[in-house]
PDB file of C-alpha atoms in Angstrom:
ATOM      1  CA  MET L   1      31.380 -12.441  19.762  1.00 94.00           C
ATOM      2  CA  PHE L   2      27.834 -13.596  19.463  1.00 96.00           C
ATOM      3  CA  SER L   3      24.856 -10.679  18.927  1.00 96.00           C
ATOM      4  CA  THR L   4      21.678 -11.458  19.813  1.00 96.00           C
ATOM      5  CA  PRO L   5      19.039  -9.029  19.794  1.00 95.00           C
ATOM      6  CA  GLY L   6      19.237  -8.994  23.625  1.00 97.00           C
ATOM      7  CA  GLY L   7      23.049  -8.190  23.659  1.00 97.00           C
ATOM      8  CA  THR L   8      25.894  -9.283  22.653  1.00 97.00           C
ATOM      9  CA  VAL L   9      28.814 -12.141  24.531  1.00 98.00           C
ATOM     10  CA  ILE L  10      32.424 -12.795  23.539  1.00 98.00           C
ATOM     11  CA  ALA L  11      33.995 -16.138  24.922  1.00 98.00           C
ATOM     12  CA  GLU L  12      36.931 -17.955  24.882  1.00 98.00           C
ATOM     13  CA  CYS L  13      37.608 -21.512  25.450  1.00 97.00           C
ATOM     14  CA  ASP L  14      40.477 -23.089  26.591  1.00 96.00           C
ATOM     15  CA  GLY L  15      40.271 -26.620  25.638  1.00 94.00           C
ATOM     16  CA  ALA L  16      36.203 -28.084  26.374  1.00 95.00           C
ATOM     17  CA  VAL L  17      35.947 -25.800  29.356  1.00 97.00           C
ATOM     18  CA  VAL L  18      34.008 -21.855  28.143  1.00 98.00           C
ATOM     19  CA  ARG L  19      34.480 -18.093  29.786  1.00 98.00           C
ATOM     20  CA  LEU L  20      32.891 -15.411  28.991  1.00 98.00           C
ATOM     21  CA  VAL L  21      35.101 -12.381  29.020  1.00 97.00           C
ATOM     22  CA  SER L  22      32.394 -10.182  28.543  1.00 98.00           C
ATOM     23  CA  TRP L  23      28.567  -9.260  27.907  1.00 98.00           C
ATOM     24  CA  ALA L  24      26.567  -6.126  27.351  1.00 98.00           C
ATOM     25  CA  PRO L  25      22.910  -5.620  27.162  1.00 97.00           C
ATOM     26  CA  ALA L  26      20.980  -4.243  23.772  1.00 96.00           C
ATOM     27  CA  GLN L  27      19.365  -1.170  24.592  1.00 96.00           C
ATOM     28  CA  GLY L  28      16.112  -1.775  26.072  1.00 96.00           C
ATOM     29  CA  PHE L  29      17.814  -4.804  28.002  1.00 97.00           C
ATOM     30  CA  GLY L  30      19.397  -5.537  30.872  1.00 98.00           C
ATOM     31  CA  VAL L  31      21.230  -8.175  32.464  1.00 97.00           C
ATOM     32  CA  GLU L  32      19.162 -10.848  34.514  1.00 96.00           C
ATOM     33  CA  ARG L  33      21.802 -13.607  35.136  1.00 96.00           C
ATOM     34  CA  ALA L  34      25.034 -14.457  34.551  1.00 97.00           C
ATOM     35  CA  ASP L  35      27.290 -17.406  34.742  1.00 97.00           C
ATOM     36  CA  ALA L  36      30.299 -16.824  32.949  1.00 97.00           C
ATOM     37  CA  GLY L  37      31.630 -20.304  33.805  1.00 96.00           C
ATOM     38  CA  PRO L  38      35.061 -21.143  33.152  1.00 97.00           C
ATOM     39  CA  ASP L  39      32.521 -24.642  32.830  1.00 97.00           C
ATOM     40  CA  ALA L  40      31.409 -27.310  29.804  1.00 97.00           C
ATOM     41  CA  HIS L  41      28.595 -24.237  29.162  1.00 96.00           C
ATOM     42  CA  ALA L  42      28.334 -20.420  30.031  1.00 98.00           C
ATOM     43  CA  GLU L  43      25.218 -18.117  29.888  1.00 97.00           C
ATOM     44  CA  VAL L  44      23.615 -14.670  29.710  1.00 98.00           C
ATOM     45  CA  ARG L  45      19.913 -14.371  30.427  1.00 98.00           C
ATOM     46  CA  PHE L  46      18.962 -10.741  28.865  1.00 98.00           C
ATOM     47  CA  GLU L  47      15.199  -8.735  30.240  1.00 97.00           C
ATOM     48  CA  GLY L  48      13.629  -6.304  27.916  1.00 96.00           C
ATOM     49  CA  THR L  49      10.622  -4.561  27.645  1.00 89.00           C
ATOM     50  CA  SER L  50      10.025  -7.430  24.626  1.00 86.00           C
ATOM     51  CA  GLY L  51      11.275 -10.367  26.150  1.00 94.00           C
ATOM     52  CA  LYS L  52      13.413 -12.600  27.435  1.00 97.00           C
ATOM     53  CA  VAL L  53      16.923 -13.899  25.436  1.00 97.00           C
ATOM     54  CA  GLU L  54      19.211 -16.624  26.322  1.00 97.00           C
ATOM     55  CA  LEU L  55      22.020 -16.801  25.124  1.00 98.00           C
ATOM     56  CA  ARG L  56      24.554 -20.622  26.409  1.00 97.00           C
ATOM     57  CA  VAL L  57      27.488 -20.410  24.775  1.00 98.00           C
ATOM     58  CA  ARG L  58      30.007 -24.410  25.245  1.00 97.00           C
ATOM     59  CA  CYS L  59      33.295 -25.485  23.138  1.00 97.00           C
ATOM     60  CA  VAL L  60      33.329 -27.492  20.305  1.00 96.00           C
ATOM     61  CA  SER L  61      36.277 -28.576  18.802  1.00 95.00           C
ATOM     62  CA  GLY L  62      38.253 -25.635  21.093  1.00 94.00           C
ATOM     63  CA  ARG L  63      35.847 -22.963  19.859  1.00 96.00           C
ATOM     64  CA  PRO L  64      33.112 -21.180  21.179  1.00 97.00           C
ATOM     65  CA  SER L  65      29.463 -22.257  19.617  1.00 97.00           C
ATOM     66  CA  GLY L  66      26.683 -20.535  21.256  1.00 96.00           C
ATOM     67  CA  SER L  67      22.532 -20.917  20.507  1.00 97.00           C
ATOM     68  CA  TRP L  68      19.814 -18.465  21.931  1.00 97.00           C
ATOM     69  CA  LYS L  69      16.312 -18.407  21.919  1.00 97.00           C
ATOM     70  CA  GLN L  70      14.013 -15.421  22.719  1.00 95.00           C
ATOM     71  CA  ASP L  71      11.257 -15.793  24.936  1.00 92.00           C
ATOM     72  CA  ASP L  72       8.440 -12.960  24.697  1.00 74.00           C
TER      73      ASP L  72
END
């Protein structure tokens, strides 16, 4: 599970292919868009009054690996 200021995401891998199982925005945020895969990477963009948070997930050695950035 990945937690960001914008929300949380659960992802799983099948080899190098990632799929988002679920995502939920934090209070004050909504989901602007989601690309759940399955693909080489998947992402969710949360948007709220305090800005946007984008989380990208990919598989590294068969395990989900995520990184996120926040824009005001």
